[in-house]
Structure formats: C-alpha cells, structure tokens
Amino acid sequence: QVQLIESGGGLVQAGGSLRLSCAASRGTFSSYGMGWFRRAPGKNREFVASITRSGDSTYYADSVKGRFTISRDNAKNTVSLQMNSLKSEDTAVYYCAAGLTVLPGVRTYDYSYWGQGTQVTVSS
C-alpha cells in the first residue's frame, strides 16, 4: 500500500509561484501513474495534472495548462507540481494520488491512494 505525503503549500500573492511535492513510501513508486487534484471551498475535487509511470507523458486541466508543470523523480519516489502565475481561483487543497490505471487519469476513481492534502491560498 502506497503512502503519500504532500508538502509545499502556503499563502502566495496572485502572480506568484509555489512548488508542491509529494513523497511516496511503502510501494513501488515507478509502478504508479501519479496525479494532482484540488478541492476548492464548496466545490468537488477536480483534476489538475497527471504523469505516466516513466514520466514520458503529462496531462493537464485546461485551467492550469501553460502555468503548472508536473514532474516526477522515480529515484527519489517523489512527484512535484510547479505552479506559476497563480490566480485566486487556484486557491484549494491540493492532493496527490497514485494509481495503476492507464493515464490520463482525470477521474478520482482512476486512483487508489491519496495523500491528506496541502492548502494553497492565493491572495488577490
């Protein structure tokens, strides 16, 4: 069973940047496709980005395309989300997830394991 722990959230001004990280343990990290989701207040959890097992393909929600970059380091069992040009509407709790499904993996049920989330707040 994979355990996921996110870090890197915080408070940032609009237009700023943050880098989220997710550390995985208790599993073969390179066997899993990885995704980032977010949940804004009063909204459902939504897909942000995903990356294949090897890292050779990535997928993004239209709302973050061109601003966010997902990457992974299989040697360090980590997946990251670089977030640039942040907007107030990016404010949410961000979750990383791991799944054996075939990507793009835009649905929550594509993933079996979830972290507890990290808060990102963008002030306007």
XYZ file of N, CA and C in Angstrom:
372
model
N 0.838 -1.187 0.000
C 0.000 0.000 0.000
C 0.875 1.240 0.000
N 0.560 2.176 -0.855
C 1.364 3.376 -1.006
C 0.893 4.452 -0.023
N 1.853 5.073 0.624
C 1.554 6.206 1.493
C 2.083 7.468 0.830
N 1.261 8.507 0.791
C 1.612 9.748 0.099
C 1.530 10.917 1.066
N 2.553 11.749 1.055
C 2.579 12.922 1.921
C 2.937 14.137 1.087
N 2.018 15.111 1.057
C 2.246 16.345 0.305
C 2.911 17.406 1.180
N 3.614 18.306 0.512
C 4.217 19.438 1.199
C 4.353 20.591 0.211
N 4.629 21.778 0.735
C 4.909 22.915 -0.119
C 3.789 23.918 -0.272
N 2.633 23.639 0.312
C 1.542 24.592 0.220
C 1.816 25.836 1.044
N 0.964 26.841 0.870
C 1.124 28.056 1.640
C 0.315 29.196 1.061
N 0.654 30.395 1.505
C -0.021 31.604 1.071
C 0.888 32.351 0.102
N 0.339 32.741 -1.045
C 1.118 33.447 -2.056
C 0.237 34.493 -2.720
N 0.859 35.556 -3.178
C 0.106 36.584 -3.889
C -0.177 36.152 -5.326
N -1.236 36.683 -5.862
C -1.566 36.406 -7.263
C -0.379 36.770 -8.151
N -0.101 35.898 -9.103
C 1.043 36.071 -9.978
C 2.299 35.383 -9.485
N 2.258 34.921 -8.261
C 3.411 34.254 -7.681
C 3.482 32.776 -8.024
N 4.434 32.096 -7.394
C 4.686 30.684 -7.681
C 4.785 29.883 -6.395
N 4.462 28.617 -6.512
C 4.660 27.639 -5.445
C 5.038 26.323 -6.083
N 5.758 25.528 -5.322
C 6.100 24.181 -5.774
C 5.620 23.185 -4.737
N 4.723 22.323 -5.145
C 4.236 21.266 -4.278
C 5.032 19.993 -4.520
N 5.257 19.253 -3.457
C 5.925 17.963 -3.565
C 5.092 16.895 -2.889
N 5.252 15.698 -3.368
C 4.550 14.552 -2.796
C 5.558 13.406 -2.686
N 5.770 12.954 -1.473
C 6.704 11.855 -1.221
C 5.924 10.569 -1.029
N 6.356 9.532 -1.702
C 5.682 8.234 -1.632
C 6.529 7.228 -0.885
N 5.858 6.363 -0.149
C 6.547 5.284 0.552
C 5.666 4.050 0.507
N 6.254 2.913 0.915
C 5.528 1.646 1.003
C 4.954 1.196 -0.329
N 5.707 1.161 -1.322
C 5.235 0.678 -2.600
C 6.293 0.887 -3.653
N 6.042 0.341 -4.817
C 6.959 0.545 -5.930
C 6.482 1.774 -6.690
N 7.083 2.886 -6.385
C 6.615 4.167 -6.895
C 6.541 4.177 -8.412
N 7.525 3.605 -9.059
C 7.577 3.656 -10.513
C 6.487 2.813 -11.179
N 5.736 2.063 -10.401
C 4.633 1.266 -10.945
C 3.349 2.073 -11.094
N 3.336 3.267 -10.529
C 2.099 4.038 -10.443
C 2.126 5.283 -11.320
N 0.994 5.480 -11.999
C 0.760 6.797 -12.558
C 0.399 7.725 -11.411
N 0.787 8.974 -11.516
C 0.566 9.923 -10.433
C -0.265 11.106 -10.911
N -1.074 11.607 -10.015
C -1.908 12.753 -10.368
C -1.969 13.767 -9.248
N -2.313 14.977 -9.618
C -2.634 16.035 -8.661
C -4.084 16.464 -8.896
N -4.791 16.580 -7.796
C -6.164 17.067 -7.811
C -6.262 18.228 -6.829
N -7.349 18.936 -6.872
C -7.574 20.012 -5.906
C -9.060 20.128 -5.583
N -9.320 20.640 -4.390
C -10.691 20.891 -3.971
C -10.783 22.292 -3.415
N -11.526 23.125 -4.115
C -11.773 24.473 -3.655
C -12.975 24.482 -2.720
N -13.092 25.473 -1.859
C -14.232 25.529 -0.935
C -15.562 25.461 -1.677
N -16.420 24.543 -1.239
C -17.733 24.419 -1.825
C -17.785 23.717 -3.165
N -16.660 23.174 -3.603
C -16.618 22.502 -4.909
C -16.143 21.066 -4.767
N -16.368 20.296 -5.816
C -15.881 18.920 -5.846
C -14.376 18.884 -6.139
N -13.774 17.775 -5.822
C -12.375 17.578 -6.149
C -12.234 17.526 -7.673
N -11.253 18.239 -8.200
C -11.093 18.278 -9.645
C -9.652 17.954 -10.056
N -9.546 17.402 -11.233
C -8.250 17.032 -11.801
C -7.428 18.268 -12.117
N -6.125 18.168 -11.833
C -5.198 19.245 -12.157
C -4.173 18.779 -13.187
N -3.468 17.688 -12.865
C -2.411 17.210 -13.756
C -2.095 15.757 -13.429
N -1.518 15.058 -14.412
C -1.092 13.691 -14.182
C 0.150 13.394 -15.001
N 0.812 12.304 -14.616
C 2.054 11.932 -15.269
C 2.146 10.421 -15.298
N 2.673 9.891 -16.393
C 2.789 8.444 -16.534
C 3.878 7.879 -15.633
N 3.933 6.555 -15.569
C 4.886 5.884 -14.676
C 6.325 6.304 -14.951
N 6.647 6.391 -16.202
C 8.024 6.733 -16.557
C 8.269 8.232 -16.616
N 7.197 8.993 -16.612
C 7.328 10.436 -16.721
C 7.388 10.956 -18.143
N 7.135 10.066 -19.114
C 7.293 10.493 -20.501
C 6.076 11.213 -21.056
N 4.964 11.149 -20.336
C 3.767 11.877 -20.790
C 3.102 12.568 -19.613
N 2.591 13.739 -19.880
C 1.892 14.508 -18.853
C 0.562 15.021 -19.410
N -0.355 15.296 -18.516
C -1.688 15.771 -18.906
C -2.092 16.872 -17.934
N -2.829 17.850 -18.439
C -3.202 19.000 -17.626
C -4.657 19.384 -17.863
N -5.274 19.881 -16.798
C -6.574 20.514 -16.961
C -6.374 21.802 -17.751
N -7.374 22.164 -18.525
C -7.272 23.375 -19.341
C -7.020 24.604 -18.474
N -7.556 24.600 -17.270
C -7.455 25.772 -16.395
C -6.023 26.035 -15.915
N -5.153 25.030 -15.992
C -3.781 25.206 -15.499
C -2.738 25.032 -16.598
N -3.166 24.653 -17.770
C -2.229 24.396 -18.861
C -1.420 25.657 -19.164
N -0.110 25.479 -19.269
C 0.781 26.613 -19.527
C 1.261 27.304 -18.276
N 0.646 27.012 -17.130
C 1.057 27.634 -15.860
C 1.642 26.621 -14.881
N 1.125 25.397 -14.904
C 1.561 24.347 -13.976
C 2.377 23.307 -14.728
N 3.327 22.713 -14.024
C 4.138 21.634 -14.586
C 4.264 20.509 -13.577
N 3.896 19.309 -14.004
C 4.045 18.127 -13.152
C 5.319 17.400 -13.572
N 6.010 16.858 -12.579
C 7.227 16.097 -12.855
C 7.389 15.038 -11.779
N 8.246 14.071 -12.040
C 8.485 13.029 -11.043
C 9.944 12.610 -11.065
N 10.381 12.086 -9.934
C 11.723 11.548 -9.793
C 11.570 10.157 -9.193
N 11.652 9.152 -10.039
C 11.435 7.781 -9.561
C 12.555 7.295 -8.643
N 13.696 7.886 -8.740
C 14.799 7.513 -7.845
C 14.556 8.022 -6.422
N 13.830 9.122 -6.325
C 13.552 9.715 -5.014
C 12.115 9.489 -4.557
N 11.328 8.780 -5.390
C 9.929 8.494 -5.038
C 9.131 9.769 -4.775
N 9.310 10.735 -5.629
C 8.595 11.996 -5.457
C 7.933 12.445 -6.761
N 6.856 13.160 -6.596
C 6.199 13.831 -7.708
C 5.985 15.276 -7.283
N 6.164 16.192 -8.216
C 6.080 17.613 -7.909
C 5.097 18.317 -8.830
N 4.624 19.453 -8.352
C 3.763 20.300 -9.161
C 4.279 21.730 -9.030
N 4.885 22.227 -10.081
C 5.347 23.606 -10.118
C 4.201 24.479 -10.598
N 3.829 25.448 -9.780
C 2.681 26.297 -10.097
C 3.147 27.733 -10.252
N 3.000 28.261 -11.445
C 3.388 29.630 -11.745
C 2.165 30.464 -12.106
N 2.352 31.769 -12.078
C 1.271 32.699 -12.446
C -0.024 32.351 -11.722
N 0.082 32.165 -10.442
C -1.072 31.721 -9.660
C -2.167 32.773 -9.635
N -3.396 32.261 -9.611
C -4.589 33.099 -9.597
C -5.400 32.796 -8.345
N -6.266 33.707 -7.976
C -7.087 33.483 -6.787
C -7.923 32.216 -6.928
N -8.325 31.912 -8.137
C -9.141 30.705 -8.352
C -8.352 29.412 -8.222
N -7.042 29.505 -8.041
C -6.245 28.317 -7.776
C -6.258 27.949 -6.291
N -6.859 28.802 -5.474
C -6.950 28.513 -4.043
C -7.732 27.231 -3.812
N -7.107 26.291 -3.101
C -7.719 24.981 -2.887
C -6.796 24.147 -2.015
N -7.321 23.025 -1.575
C -6.469 21.982 -1.005
C -6.028 21.083 -2.159
N -4.735 20.869 -2.259
C -4.166 20.073 -3.335
C -3.782 18.692 -2.831
N -4.165 17.684 -3.601
C -3.917 16.301 -3.232
C -3.102 15.604 -4.317
N -2.168 14.780 -3.903
C -1.543 13.901 -4.883
C -2.159 12.515 -4.747
N -2.100 11.780 -5.833
C -2.745 10.479 -5.887
C -1.925 9.529 -6.735
N -2.037 8.251 -6.422
C -1.317 7.210 -7.147
C -2.302 6.147 -7.617
N -2.105 5.676 -8.846
C -2.992 4.657 -9.373
C -2.320 3.785 -10.408
N -2.845 2.570 -10.564
C -2.305 1.640 -11.545
C -3.016 1.772 -12.884
N -3.902 2.733 -12.973
C -4.691 2.890 -14.183
C -3.857 3.483 -15.303
N -4.394 3.343 -16.499
C -3.769 3.973 -17.661
C -4.131 5.453 -17.667
N -3.148 6.290 -17.842
C -3.427 7.722 -17.863
C -4.080 8.136 -19.169
N -4.842 9.275 -19.233
C -4.565 10.476 -18.460
C -5.052 10.490 -17.032
N -6.008 9.638 -16.663
C -6.399 9.561 -15.269
C -6.967 10.858 -14.743
N -8.038 11.333 -15.369
C -8.621 12.605 -14.959
C -9.725 12.441 -13.925
N -10.054 11.207 -13.582
C -11.145 10.972 -12.633
C -10.591 10.462 -11.314
N -11.258 10.809 -10.241
C -10.767 10.400 -8.919
C -10.715 8.889 -8.796
N -11.626 8.187 -9.431
C -11.625 6.725 -9.290
C -10.533 6.046 -10.111
N -9.758 6.819 -10.839
C -8.580 6.266 -11.506
C -7.437 6.009 -10.533
N -7.590 6.483 -9.309
C -6.503 6.420 -8.343
C -6.931 5.657 -7.089
N -5.997 4.894 -6.570
C -6.281 4.064 -5.392
C -5.771 4.677 -4.096
N -4.762 5.504 -4.190
C -4.122 6.033 -2.987
C -4.062 7.562 -3.057
N -4.291 8.167 -1.898
C -4.360 9.620 -1.813
C -3.584 10.140 -0.612
N -3.009 11.306 -0.792
C -2.431 11.993 0.341
C -3.501 12.756 1.095
N -3.094 13.406 2.176
C -4.046 14.133 3.008
C -4.271 15.567 2.525
N -3.443 16.028 1.632
C -3.655 17.345 1.043
C -2.806 18.428 1.664
N -2.570 19.473 0.882
C -1.845 20.645 1.364
C -2.577 21.889 0.855
N -2.737 22.861 1.738
C -3.518 24.050 1.401
C -2.692 25.044 0.589
N -3.284 25.526 -0.485
C -2.704 26.607 -1.289
C -3.706 27.758 -1.284
N -3.242 28.909 -0.839
C -4.099 30.087 -0.810
C -3.441 31.204 -1.616
N -4.160 31.704 -2.597
C -3.645 32.766 -3.458
C -4.440 34.027 -3.174
N -3.753 35.052 -2.704
C -4.422 36.309 -2.375
C -4.368 37.250 -3.576
N -5.476 37.941 -3.795
C -5.556 38.843 -4.959
C -5.232 40.259 -4.557
